[in-house]
XYZ file of C-alpha atoms in Angstrom:
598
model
C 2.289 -14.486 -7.130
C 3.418 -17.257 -9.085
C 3.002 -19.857 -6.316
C 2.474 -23.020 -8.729
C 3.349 -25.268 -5.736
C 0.144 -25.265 -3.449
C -2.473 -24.954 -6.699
C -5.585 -25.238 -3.475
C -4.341 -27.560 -0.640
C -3.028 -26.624 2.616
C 0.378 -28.378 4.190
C -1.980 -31.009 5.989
C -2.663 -32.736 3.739
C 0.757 -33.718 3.044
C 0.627 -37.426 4.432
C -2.663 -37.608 2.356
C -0.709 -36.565 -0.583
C 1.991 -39.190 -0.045
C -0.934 -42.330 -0.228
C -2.345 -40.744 -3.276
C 1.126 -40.531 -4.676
C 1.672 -44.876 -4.363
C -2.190 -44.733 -5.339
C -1.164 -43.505 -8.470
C 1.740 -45.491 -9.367
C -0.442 -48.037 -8.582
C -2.720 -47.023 -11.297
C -5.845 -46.723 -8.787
C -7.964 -43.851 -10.108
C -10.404 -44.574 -8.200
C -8.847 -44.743 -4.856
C -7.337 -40.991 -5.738
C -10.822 -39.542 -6.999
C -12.460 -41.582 -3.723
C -9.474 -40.226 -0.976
C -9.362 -36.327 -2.995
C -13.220 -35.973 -2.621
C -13.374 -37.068 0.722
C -10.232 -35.089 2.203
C -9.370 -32.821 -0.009
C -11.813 -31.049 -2.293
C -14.723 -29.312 -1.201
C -18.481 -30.837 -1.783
C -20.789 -28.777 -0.402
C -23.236 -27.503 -2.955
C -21.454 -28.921 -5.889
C -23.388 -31.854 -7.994
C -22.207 -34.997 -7.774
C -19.422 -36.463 -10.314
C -20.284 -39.086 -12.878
C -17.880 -39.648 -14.834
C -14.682 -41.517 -15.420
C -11.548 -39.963 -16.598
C -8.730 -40.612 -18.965
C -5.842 -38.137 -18.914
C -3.147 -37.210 -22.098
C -0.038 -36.309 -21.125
C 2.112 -33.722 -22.995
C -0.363 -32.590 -25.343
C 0.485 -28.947 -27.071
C 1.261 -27.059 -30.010
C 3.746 -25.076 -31.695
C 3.363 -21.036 -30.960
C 4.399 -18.764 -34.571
C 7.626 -18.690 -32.720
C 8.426 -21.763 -32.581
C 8.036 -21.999 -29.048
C 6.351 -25.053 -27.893
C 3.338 -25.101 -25.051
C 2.742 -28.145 -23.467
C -0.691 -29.009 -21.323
C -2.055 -32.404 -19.804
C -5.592 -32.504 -20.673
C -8.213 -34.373 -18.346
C -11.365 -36.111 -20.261
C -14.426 -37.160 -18.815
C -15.379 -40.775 -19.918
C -18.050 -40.939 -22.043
C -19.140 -37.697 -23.606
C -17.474 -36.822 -27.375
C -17.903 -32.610 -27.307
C -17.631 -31.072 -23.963
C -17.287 -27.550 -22.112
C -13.595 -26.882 -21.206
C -11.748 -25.252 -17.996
C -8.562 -23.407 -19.240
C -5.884 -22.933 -16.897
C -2.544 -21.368 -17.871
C -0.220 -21.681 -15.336
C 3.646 -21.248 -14.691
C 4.173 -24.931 -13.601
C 6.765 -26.433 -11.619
C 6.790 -30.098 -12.014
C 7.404 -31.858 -8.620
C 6.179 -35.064 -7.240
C 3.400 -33.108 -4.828
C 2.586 -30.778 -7.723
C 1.631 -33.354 -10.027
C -0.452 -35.058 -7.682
C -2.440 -31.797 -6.818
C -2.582 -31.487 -10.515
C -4.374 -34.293 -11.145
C -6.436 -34.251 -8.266
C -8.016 -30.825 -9.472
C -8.402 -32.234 -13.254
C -9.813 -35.058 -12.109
C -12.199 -33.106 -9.926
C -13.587 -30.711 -12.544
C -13.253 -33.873 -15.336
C -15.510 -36.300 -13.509
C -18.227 -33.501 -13.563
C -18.126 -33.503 -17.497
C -15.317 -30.646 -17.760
C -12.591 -31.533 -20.009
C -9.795 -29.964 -18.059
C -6.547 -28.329 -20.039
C -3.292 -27.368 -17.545
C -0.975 -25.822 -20.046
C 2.197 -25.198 -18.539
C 2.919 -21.263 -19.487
C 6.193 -20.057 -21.713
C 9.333 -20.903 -19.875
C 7.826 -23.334 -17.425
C 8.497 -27.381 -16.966
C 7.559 -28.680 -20.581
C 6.656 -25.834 -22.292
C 9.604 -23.987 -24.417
C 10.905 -20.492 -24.463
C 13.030 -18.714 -21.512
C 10.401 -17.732 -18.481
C 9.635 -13.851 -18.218
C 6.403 -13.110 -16.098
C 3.153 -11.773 -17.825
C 4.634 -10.606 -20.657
C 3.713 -13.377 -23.458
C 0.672 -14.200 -22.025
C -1.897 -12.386 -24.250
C -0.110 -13.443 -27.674
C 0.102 -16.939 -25.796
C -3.286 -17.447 -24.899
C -4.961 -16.355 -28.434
C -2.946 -19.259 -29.854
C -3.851 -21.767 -27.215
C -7.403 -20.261 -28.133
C -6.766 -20.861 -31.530
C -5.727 -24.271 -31.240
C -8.343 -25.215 -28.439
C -11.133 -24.492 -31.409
C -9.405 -27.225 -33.269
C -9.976 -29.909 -30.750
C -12.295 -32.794 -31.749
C -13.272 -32.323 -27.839
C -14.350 -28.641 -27.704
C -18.157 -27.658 -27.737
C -17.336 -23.945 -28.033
C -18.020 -23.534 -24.342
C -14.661 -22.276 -22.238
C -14.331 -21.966 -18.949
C -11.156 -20.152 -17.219
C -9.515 -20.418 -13.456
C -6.504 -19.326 -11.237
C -5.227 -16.709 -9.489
C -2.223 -14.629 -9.629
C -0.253 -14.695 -12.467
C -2.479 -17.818 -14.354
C -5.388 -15.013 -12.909
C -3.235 -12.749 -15.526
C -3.682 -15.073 -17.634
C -7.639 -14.900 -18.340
C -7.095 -11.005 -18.490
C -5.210 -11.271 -21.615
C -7.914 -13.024 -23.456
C -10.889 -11.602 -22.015
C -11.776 -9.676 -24.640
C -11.229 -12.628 -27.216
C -14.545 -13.853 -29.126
C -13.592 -16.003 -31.738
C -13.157 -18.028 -29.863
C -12.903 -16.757 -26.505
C -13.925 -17.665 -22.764
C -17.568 -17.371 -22.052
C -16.997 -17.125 -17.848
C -14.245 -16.064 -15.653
C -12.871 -17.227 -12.617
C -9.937 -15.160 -11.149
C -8.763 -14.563 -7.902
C -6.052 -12.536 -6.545
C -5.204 -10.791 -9.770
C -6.407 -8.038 -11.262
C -5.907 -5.543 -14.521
C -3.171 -3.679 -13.256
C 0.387 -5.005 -11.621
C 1.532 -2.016 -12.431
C -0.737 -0.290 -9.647
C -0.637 -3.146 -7.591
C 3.440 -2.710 -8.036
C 3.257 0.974 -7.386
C 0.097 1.527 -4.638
C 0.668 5.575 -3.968
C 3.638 5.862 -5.943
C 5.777 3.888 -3.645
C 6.874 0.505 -5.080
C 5.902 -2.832 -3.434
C 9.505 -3.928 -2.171
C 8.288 -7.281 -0.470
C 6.303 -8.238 -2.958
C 8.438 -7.277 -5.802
C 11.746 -9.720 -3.957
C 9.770 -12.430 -3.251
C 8.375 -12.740 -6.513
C 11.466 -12.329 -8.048
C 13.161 -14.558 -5.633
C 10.659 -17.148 -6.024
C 10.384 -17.624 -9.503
C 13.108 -16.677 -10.924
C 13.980 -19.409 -14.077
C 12.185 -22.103 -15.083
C 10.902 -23.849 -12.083
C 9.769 -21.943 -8.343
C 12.061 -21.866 -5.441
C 11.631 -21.618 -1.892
C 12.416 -18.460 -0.501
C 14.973 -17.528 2.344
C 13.434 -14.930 3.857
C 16.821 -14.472 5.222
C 18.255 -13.774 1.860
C 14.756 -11.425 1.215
C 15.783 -9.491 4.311
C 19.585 -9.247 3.239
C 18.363 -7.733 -0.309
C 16.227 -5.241 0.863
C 18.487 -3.888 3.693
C 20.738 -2.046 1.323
C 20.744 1.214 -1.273
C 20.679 0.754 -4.525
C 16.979 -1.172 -4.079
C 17.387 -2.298 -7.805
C 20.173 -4.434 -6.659
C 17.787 -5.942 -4.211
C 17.487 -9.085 -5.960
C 21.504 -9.618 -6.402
C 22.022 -9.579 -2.347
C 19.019 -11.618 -1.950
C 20.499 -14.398 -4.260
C 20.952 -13.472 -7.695
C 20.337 -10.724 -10.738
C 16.352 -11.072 -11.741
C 15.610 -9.397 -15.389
C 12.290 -8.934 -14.445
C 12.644 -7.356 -10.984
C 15.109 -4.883 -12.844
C 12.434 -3.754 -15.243
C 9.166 -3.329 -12.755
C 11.697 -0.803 -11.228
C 13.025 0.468 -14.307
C 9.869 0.972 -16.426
C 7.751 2.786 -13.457
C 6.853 5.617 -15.519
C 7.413 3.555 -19.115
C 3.157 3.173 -20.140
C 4.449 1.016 -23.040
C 6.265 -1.695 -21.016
C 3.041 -1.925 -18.617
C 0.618 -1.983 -21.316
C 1.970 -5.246 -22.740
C 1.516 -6.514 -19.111
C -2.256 -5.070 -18.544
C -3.400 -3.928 -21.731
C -5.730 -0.700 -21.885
C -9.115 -0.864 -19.910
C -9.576 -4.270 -19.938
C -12.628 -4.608 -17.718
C -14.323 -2.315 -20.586
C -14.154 -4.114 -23.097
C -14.878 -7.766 -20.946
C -16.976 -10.290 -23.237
C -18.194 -12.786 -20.401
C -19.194 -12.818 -16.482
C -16.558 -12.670 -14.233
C -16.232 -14.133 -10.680
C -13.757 -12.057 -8.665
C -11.948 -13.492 -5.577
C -10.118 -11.448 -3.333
C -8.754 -11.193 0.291
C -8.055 -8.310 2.440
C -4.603 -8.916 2.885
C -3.928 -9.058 -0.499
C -1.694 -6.976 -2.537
C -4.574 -6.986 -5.952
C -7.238 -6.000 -3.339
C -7.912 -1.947 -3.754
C -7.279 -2.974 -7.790
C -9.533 -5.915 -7.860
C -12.129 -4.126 -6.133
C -11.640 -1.308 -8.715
C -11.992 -3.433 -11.511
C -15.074 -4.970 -10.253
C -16.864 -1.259 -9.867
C -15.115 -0.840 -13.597
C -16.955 -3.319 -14.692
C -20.345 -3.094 -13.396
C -20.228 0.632 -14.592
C -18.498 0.002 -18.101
C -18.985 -3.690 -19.415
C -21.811 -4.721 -21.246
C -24.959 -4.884 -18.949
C -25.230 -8.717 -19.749
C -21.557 -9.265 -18.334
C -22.236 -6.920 -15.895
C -25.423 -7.938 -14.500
C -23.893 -11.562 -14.098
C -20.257 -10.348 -12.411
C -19.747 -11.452 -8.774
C -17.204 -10.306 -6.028
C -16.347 -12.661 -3.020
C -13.512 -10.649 -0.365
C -12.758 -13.169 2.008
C -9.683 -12.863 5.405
C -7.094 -13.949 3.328
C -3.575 -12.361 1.860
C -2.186 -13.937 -1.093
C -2.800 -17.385 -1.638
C -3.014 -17.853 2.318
C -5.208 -17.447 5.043
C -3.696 -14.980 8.130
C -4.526 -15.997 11.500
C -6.905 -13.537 12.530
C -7.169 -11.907 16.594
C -9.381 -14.145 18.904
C -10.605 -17.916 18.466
C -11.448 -17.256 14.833
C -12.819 -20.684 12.576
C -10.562 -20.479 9.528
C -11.663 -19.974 6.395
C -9.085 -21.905 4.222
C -8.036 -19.911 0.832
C -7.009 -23.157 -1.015
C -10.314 -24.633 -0.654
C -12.493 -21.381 -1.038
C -11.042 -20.740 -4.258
C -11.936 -23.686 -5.810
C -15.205 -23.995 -4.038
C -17.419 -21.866 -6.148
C -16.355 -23.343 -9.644
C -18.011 -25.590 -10.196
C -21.744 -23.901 -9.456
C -20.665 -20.982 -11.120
C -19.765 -22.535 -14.321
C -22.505 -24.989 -14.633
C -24.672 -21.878 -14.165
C -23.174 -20.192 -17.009
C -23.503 -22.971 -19.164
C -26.726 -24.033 -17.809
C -25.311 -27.479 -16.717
C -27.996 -29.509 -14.435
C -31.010 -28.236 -12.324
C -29.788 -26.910 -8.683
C -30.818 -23.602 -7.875
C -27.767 -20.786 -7.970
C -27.730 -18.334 -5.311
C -24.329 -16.889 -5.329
C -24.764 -13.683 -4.566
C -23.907 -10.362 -6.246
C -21.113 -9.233 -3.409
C -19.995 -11.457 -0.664
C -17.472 -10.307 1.895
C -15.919 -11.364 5.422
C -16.559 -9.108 8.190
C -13.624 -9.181 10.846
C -14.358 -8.424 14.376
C -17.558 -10.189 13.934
C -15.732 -12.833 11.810
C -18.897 -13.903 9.376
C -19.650 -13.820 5.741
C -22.351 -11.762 4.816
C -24.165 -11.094 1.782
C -24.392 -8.188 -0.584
C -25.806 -6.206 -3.514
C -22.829 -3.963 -4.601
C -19.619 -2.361 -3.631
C -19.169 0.052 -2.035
C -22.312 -0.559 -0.061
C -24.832 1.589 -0.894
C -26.000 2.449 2.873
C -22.310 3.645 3.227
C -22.022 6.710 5.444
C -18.275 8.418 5.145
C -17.403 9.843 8.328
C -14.129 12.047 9.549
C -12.735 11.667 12.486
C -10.643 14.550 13.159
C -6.597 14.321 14.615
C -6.458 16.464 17.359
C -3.186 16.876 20.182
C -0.990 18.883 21.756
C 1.811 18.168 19.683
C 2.978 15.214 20.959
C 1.365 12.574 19.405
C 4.736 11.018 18.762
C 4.390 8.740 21.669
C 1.182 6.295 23.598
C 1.452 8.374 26.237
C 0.817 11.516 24.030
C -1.954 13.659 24.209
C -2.787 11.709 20.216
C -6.948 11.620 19.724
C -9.445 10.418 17.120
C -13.241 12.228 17.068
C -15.955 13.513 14.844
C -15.336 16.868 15.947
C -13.722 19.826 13.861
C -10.754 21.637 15.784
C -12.593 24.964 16.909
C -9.143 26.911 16.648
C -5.397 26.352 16.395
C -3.512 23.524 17.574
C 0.196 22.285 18.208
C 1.355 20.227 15.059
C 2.887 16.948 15.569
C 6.088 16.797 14.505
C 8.930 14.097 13.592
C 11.924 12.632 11.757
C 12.403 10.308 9.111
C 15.098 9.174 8.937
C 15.429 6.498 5.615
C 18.262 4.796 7.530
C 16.159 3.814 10.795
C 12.741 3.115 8.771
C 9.691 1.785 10.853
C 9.094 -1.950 9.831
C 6.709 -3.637 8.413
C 4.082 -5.426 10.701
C 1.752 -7.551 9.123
C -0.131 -5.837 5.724
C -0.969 -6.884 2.334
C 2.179 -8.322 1.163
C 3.504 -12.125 -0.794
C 4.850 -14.316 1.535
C 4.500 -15.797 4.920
C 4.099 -12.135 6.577
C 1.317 -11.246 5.479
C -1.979 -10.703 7.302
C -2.672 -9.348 10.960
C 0.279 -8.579 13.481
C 0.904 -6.427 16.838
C 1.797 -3.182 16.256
C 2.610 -1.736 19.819
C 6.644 -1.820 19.635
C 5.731 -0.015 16.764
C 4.166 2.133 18.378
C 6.476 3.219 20.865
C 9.234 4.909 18.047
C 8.752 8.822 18.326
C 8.611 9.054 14.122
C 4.916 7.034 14.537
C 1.969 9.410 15.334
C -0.585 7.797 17.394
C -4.104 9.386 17.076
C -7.163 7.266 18.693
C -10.884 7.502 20.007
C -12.104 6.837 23.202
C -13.602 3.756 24.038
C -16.371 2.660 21.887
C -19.559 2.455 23.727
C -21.357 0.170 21.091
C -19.846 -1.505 18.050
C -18.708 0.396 14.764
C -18.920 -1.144 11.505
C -16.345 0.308 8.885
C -16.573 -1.487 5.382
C -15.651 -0.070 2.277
C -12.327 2.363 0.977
C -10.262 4.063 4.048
C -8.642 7.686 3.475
C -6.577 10.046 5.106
C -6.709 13.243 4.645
C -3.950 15.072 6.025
C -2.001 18.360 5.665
C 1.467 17.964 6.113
C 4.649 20.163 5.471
C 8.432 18.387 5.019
C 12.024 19.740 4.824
C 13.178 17.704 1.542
C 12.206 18.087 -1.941
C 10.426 14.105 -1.918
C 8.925 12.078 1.066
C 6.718 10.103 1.879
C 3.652 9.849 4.203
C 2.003 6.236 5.305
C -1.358 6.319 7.098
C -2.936 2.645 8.898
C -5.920 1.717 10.508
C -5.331 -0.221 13.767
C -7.953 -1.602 16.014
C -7.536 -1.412 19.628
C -8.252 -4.354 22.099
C -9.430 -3.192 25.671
C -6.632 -4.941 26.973
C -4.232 -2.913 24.561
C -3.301 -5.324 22.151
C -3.076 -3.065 18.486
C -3.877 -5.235 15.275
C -3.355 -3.604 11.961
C -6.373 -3.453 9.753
C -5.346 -1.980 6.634
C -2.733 1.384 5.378
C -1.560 3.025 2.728
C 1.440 5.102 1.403
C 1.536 8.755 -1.062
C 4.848 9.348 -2.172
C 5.219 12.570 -4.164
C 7.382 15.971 -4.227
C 6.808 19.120 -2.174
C 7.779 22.377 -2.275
C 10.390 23.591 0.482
C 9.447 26.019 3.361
C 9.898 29.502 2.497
C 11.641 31.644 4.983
C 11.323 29.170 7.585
C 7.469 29.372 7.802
C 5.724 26.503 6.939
C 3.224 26.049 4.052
C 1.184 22.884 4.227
C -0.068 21.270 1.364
C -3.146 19.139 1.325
C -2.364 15.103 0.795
C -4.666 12.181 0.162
C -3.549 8.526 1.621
C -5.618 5.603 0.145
C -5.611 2.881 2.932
C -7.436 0.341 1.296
C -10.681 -1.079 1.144
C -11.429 -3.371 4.351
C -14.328 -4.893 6.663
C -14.267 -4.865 10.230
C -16.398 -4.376 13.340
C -14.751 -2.398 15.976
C -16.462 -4.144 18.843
C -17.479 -2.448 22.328
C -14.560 -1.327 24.636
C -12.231 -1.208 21.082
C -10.568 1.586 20.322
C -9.921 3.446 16.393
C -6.555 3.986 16.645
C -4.420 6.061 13.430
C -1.091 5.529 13.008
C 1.272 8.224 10.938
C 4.847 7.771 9.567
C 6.449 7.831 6.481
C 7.658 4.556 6.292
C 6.313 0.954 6.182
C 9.551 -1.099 4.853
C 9.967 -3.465 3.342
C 6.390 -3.795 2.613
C 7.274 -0.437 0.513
C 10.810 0.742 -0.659
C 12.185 3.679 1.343
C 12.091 7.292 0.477
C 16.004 8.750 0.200
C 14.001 11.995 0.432
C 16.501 13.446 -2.010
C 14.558 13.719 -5.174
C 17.299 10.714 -7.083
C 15.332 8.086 -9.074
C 14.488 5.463 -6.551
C 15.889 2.674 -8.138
C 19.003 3.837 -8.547
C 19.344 6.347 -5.539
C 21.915 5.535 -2.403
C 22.269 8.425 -0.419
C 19.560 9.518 1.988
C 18.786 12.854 4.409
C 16.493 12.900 7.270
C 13.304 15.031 6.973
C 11.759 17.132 9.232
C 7.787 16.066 9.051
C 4.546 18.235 9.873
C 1.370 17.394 10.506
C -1.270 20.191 11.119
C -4.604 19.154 12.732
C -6.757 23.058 13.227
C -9.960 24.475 11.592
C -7.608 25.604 9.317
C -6.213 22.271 8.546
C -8.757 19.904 9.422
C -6.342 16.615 8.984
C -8.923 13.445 9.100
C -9.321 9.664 8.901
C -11.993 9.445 6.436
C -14.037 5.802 7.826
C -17.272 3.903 5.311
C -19.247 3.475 8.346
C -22.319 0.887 7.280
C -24.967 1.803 10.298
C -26.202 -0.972 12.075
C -29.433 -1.938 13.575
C -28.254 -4.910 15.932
C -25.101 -7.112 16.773
């Protein structure tokens, strides 16, 4: 989230790293700028450099509180007024950060960029006690402010990062006066408080490791040990002291759930609305932003300007946050760090109408999984999209692979046994895999999972030809529960003929029910969001559904008491429904894009 340390290069290149390091002690720019292009930084379709580069060090300005803001700044040799790249970032200073730090400002600088890293409120040089995403927009107008006061600045701005320094763009994207004229931001969107709070439910990993992470003024590496220890335990706002130590801000995404005035200082009010400059978005599909990033894209191609619109691109690539999963089968990785820089430079020289190659980036890109390719795309959702159900039938035991649990695009004709279970929050079913921060994110197994009689297992038969699902994922389900509050989780799991499950994507609805009256049960109708995704369920694959009502610690458990969840510590089991009939026609609701050929 606020992962300063890897800015775009994976591990490997740590020995690399190391020569640049002497290189630079050295003084030998051009051994770094020679050794970073050809190792390092991705060429492919980007225009050559040309430029030297002289660097300032510690360059900044006083904020109206009297908070200082520190940047280095990265000059291209040669030219008096250029374009700028803005990146706000919370920066920790250590030997292999600065090194990546300068490799990237060189990059962009030798291209006739002058390149401004301003270390963010709290964070290395810059003044002020670190609190995540909260200064940022009152921040950035000033840096703004004093950016159109540089002898340097042409009045064309650039701005790039993800995460929290993709936060930062946000907060000044409305800003004309000056403000940025193109966006770059991946794996961040308009709302944390959504992507802190998917279906109600908060984000427990993600919340801890954040908060673990960066708590202070530099990054730390996290134990996930200690993460583990935190999030065993009731109260779940104490989280953070068992996992190593009280967090203000941790305390306060929990606290202020419901509080529209703490979140709006975070993600403003319609942001993508009032947008004043294309935006290229970045996301993965193991990502927590994803289902918000997505939204905000489709927010602003209905709502922003039709000249900001028009020019807005999406790329969704196999990736979680900052990372790239290892996905099933002998797939060619597709490294984050390098595709997130990769694009940059073509896509702001097009904006500013910097040299003479041809852009062709197109509207929507995405990954496919199963077929493991990039494809290209006019808008999302795809317009050929055809929503299908596929109906939960059994006999009441679906609690179990050897159930009677299917998946099919037929309505029950009559009545049928509901499957029922127990939650119980003190034996939760654990997180596999999913869109969470940190190393366990991405694609994992999910047959042990499987086996626990409180996960309902609903699949199809065989496929006979490959199915391509791309697009949002629903269930629809009708479910009835012995506790005032529960919850209900819902994933998408493909099948491998040889029975290996791999998660795909799930979701979470967390809400309170009224109880059974007279011991008969009255179902109420419930929708689970299970993200957007792309994937080819290949020949012999099976759809499989999973149903539970817990997915910890990828989301905090339900006590199923009704208490405040922050606060609450004791738990009761609950008796859980599902009802699959004509009646109750419970269904997986799949974008299935038809296809001609594989």
């Amino acid at each position: 989230m606020v992962d300063s340390r890897p800015m775009i290069f994976p591990s490997g290149c740590f020995k690399i790293f190391i020569f640049i390091g002497f290189a630079t002690f050295l003084g030998c720019s051009a051994s770094i700028d020679l050794i970073a292009n050809r190792f390092m930084l991705p060429n492919k379709g980007v225009r050559e450099s040309s430029h030297g580069v002289w660097t300032e060090r510690g360059v900044g300005f006083t904020a109206s509180d009297g908070i200082d803001l520190v940047a280095d700044v990265y000059h291209p040799k040669g030219i008096e007024k250029t374009p700028t790249i803005l990146i706000r970032i919370p920066y920790t200073k250590t030997f292999i950060n600065g090194i990546k730090t300068d490799v990237v400002g060189r990059y962009w600088a030798r291209r006739g960029y002058t390149v401004v890293i301003q270390q963010t409120r709290g964070r290395y040089k810059s003044g002020g006690a670190f609190y995540p995403l909260v200064h940022e927009r009152k921040d950035g107008i000033e840096t703004l402010q004093w950016l159109k006061k540089q002898p340097w600045y042409n009045e064309d701005l650039a701005m790039w990062g993800g995460s929290a320094f993709g936060h930062t763009q946000w907060a000044v994207a409305d800003q004309t006066d000056p403000g940025p004229d193109v966006l770059f931001v991946h794996i961040a969107s308009t709302s944390f408080r959504k992507m802190f709070y998917p279906g109600n439910a908060f984000s427990l990993e993600t919340g801890l490791f954040w908060a673990m992470r960066s708590r202070g003024h530099k990054d730390h590496k996290v134990n996930m040990a200690d993460l583990i220890r935190g999030v065993e335990d009731f109260p779940i706002i104490e989280a953070d002291d068992r996992a190593g130590g009280d967090t203000d801000f941790f305390n306060d995404w929990l606290e202020n759930q419901h509080d529209d005035a703490y979140w709006e200082e975070i993600d403003g009010t319609d942001r993508t609305h009032t947008l004043i400059c294309p935006v290229l978005l970045m996301a993965g599909w193991f990502d927590p932003f994803l289902p918000t990033q997505t939204e905000d894209f489709i927010n602003i191609v209905t709502h922003a300007k039709e000249e900001v619109a028009s020019e807005t691109r999406l790329i969704i690539g196999p990736w979680g946050h900052a990372s790239s999963p290892k996905l099933p089968g002998d797939v060619e990785s597709s490294p984050y760090r390098n595709e997130s820089i990769a694009p940059s430079i073509p896509w702001f020289d097009h904006q500013f109408g910097i040299g003479d190659r041809r852009f062709d980036m197109p509207r929507v890109k995405i990954f496919v999984m199963g077929e493991n390719r990039w494809r290209n795309e006019n808008e999302w959702p795809l317009a050929r999209t055809r929503y299908s159900g596929f109906y939960l039938h059994s006999n009441g035991d679906a609690g179990s692979l050897d159930g009677s649990g299917t998946l099919d695009e037929n309505v029950s004709k009559g009545d049928e046994v509901p499957d029922r279970y127990v939650y119980d929050p003190l034996r939760p079913v654990p997180s596999a895999g999913g869109a969470v921060l940190g190393p366990r994110s991405g694609v994992q197994l999910q047959n042990t999972l499987e086996e626990r009689a409180d996960v309902l297992v609903y699949s199809t038969s065989p496929l006979s030809e490959p199915l391509e699902v791309t697009g949002p994922v629903q269930a629809v389900l009708y479910v009835s529960t012995s506790v005032p509050s529960t919850d209900f989780t819902a994933k998408l799991v493909d099948v491998h003929p040889d029975g290996s499950a791999y998660n795909i994507c799930d979701g979470i609805i967390r809400q309170n029910y009224k109880q059974a009256i007279n011991g008969e049960n009255n179902p109420t109708r419930i929708e689970i969001d299970l993200w957007p995704t792309s994937n080819v369920f290949l020949k012999g694959h099976r759809i499989r559904l999973e149903i539970s009502s817990s997915n910890f610690p990828r989301y905090d458990r339900n006590t199923n008491t009704g208490e405040l969840a922050p606060t609450a510590t004791k738990t009761v089991s609950a008796d859980q429904t599902i009802f699959h009939s004509r009646q109750y026609p419970s269904r997986l609701i799949l974008p299935i894009i038809p296809r001609t050929e594989f």
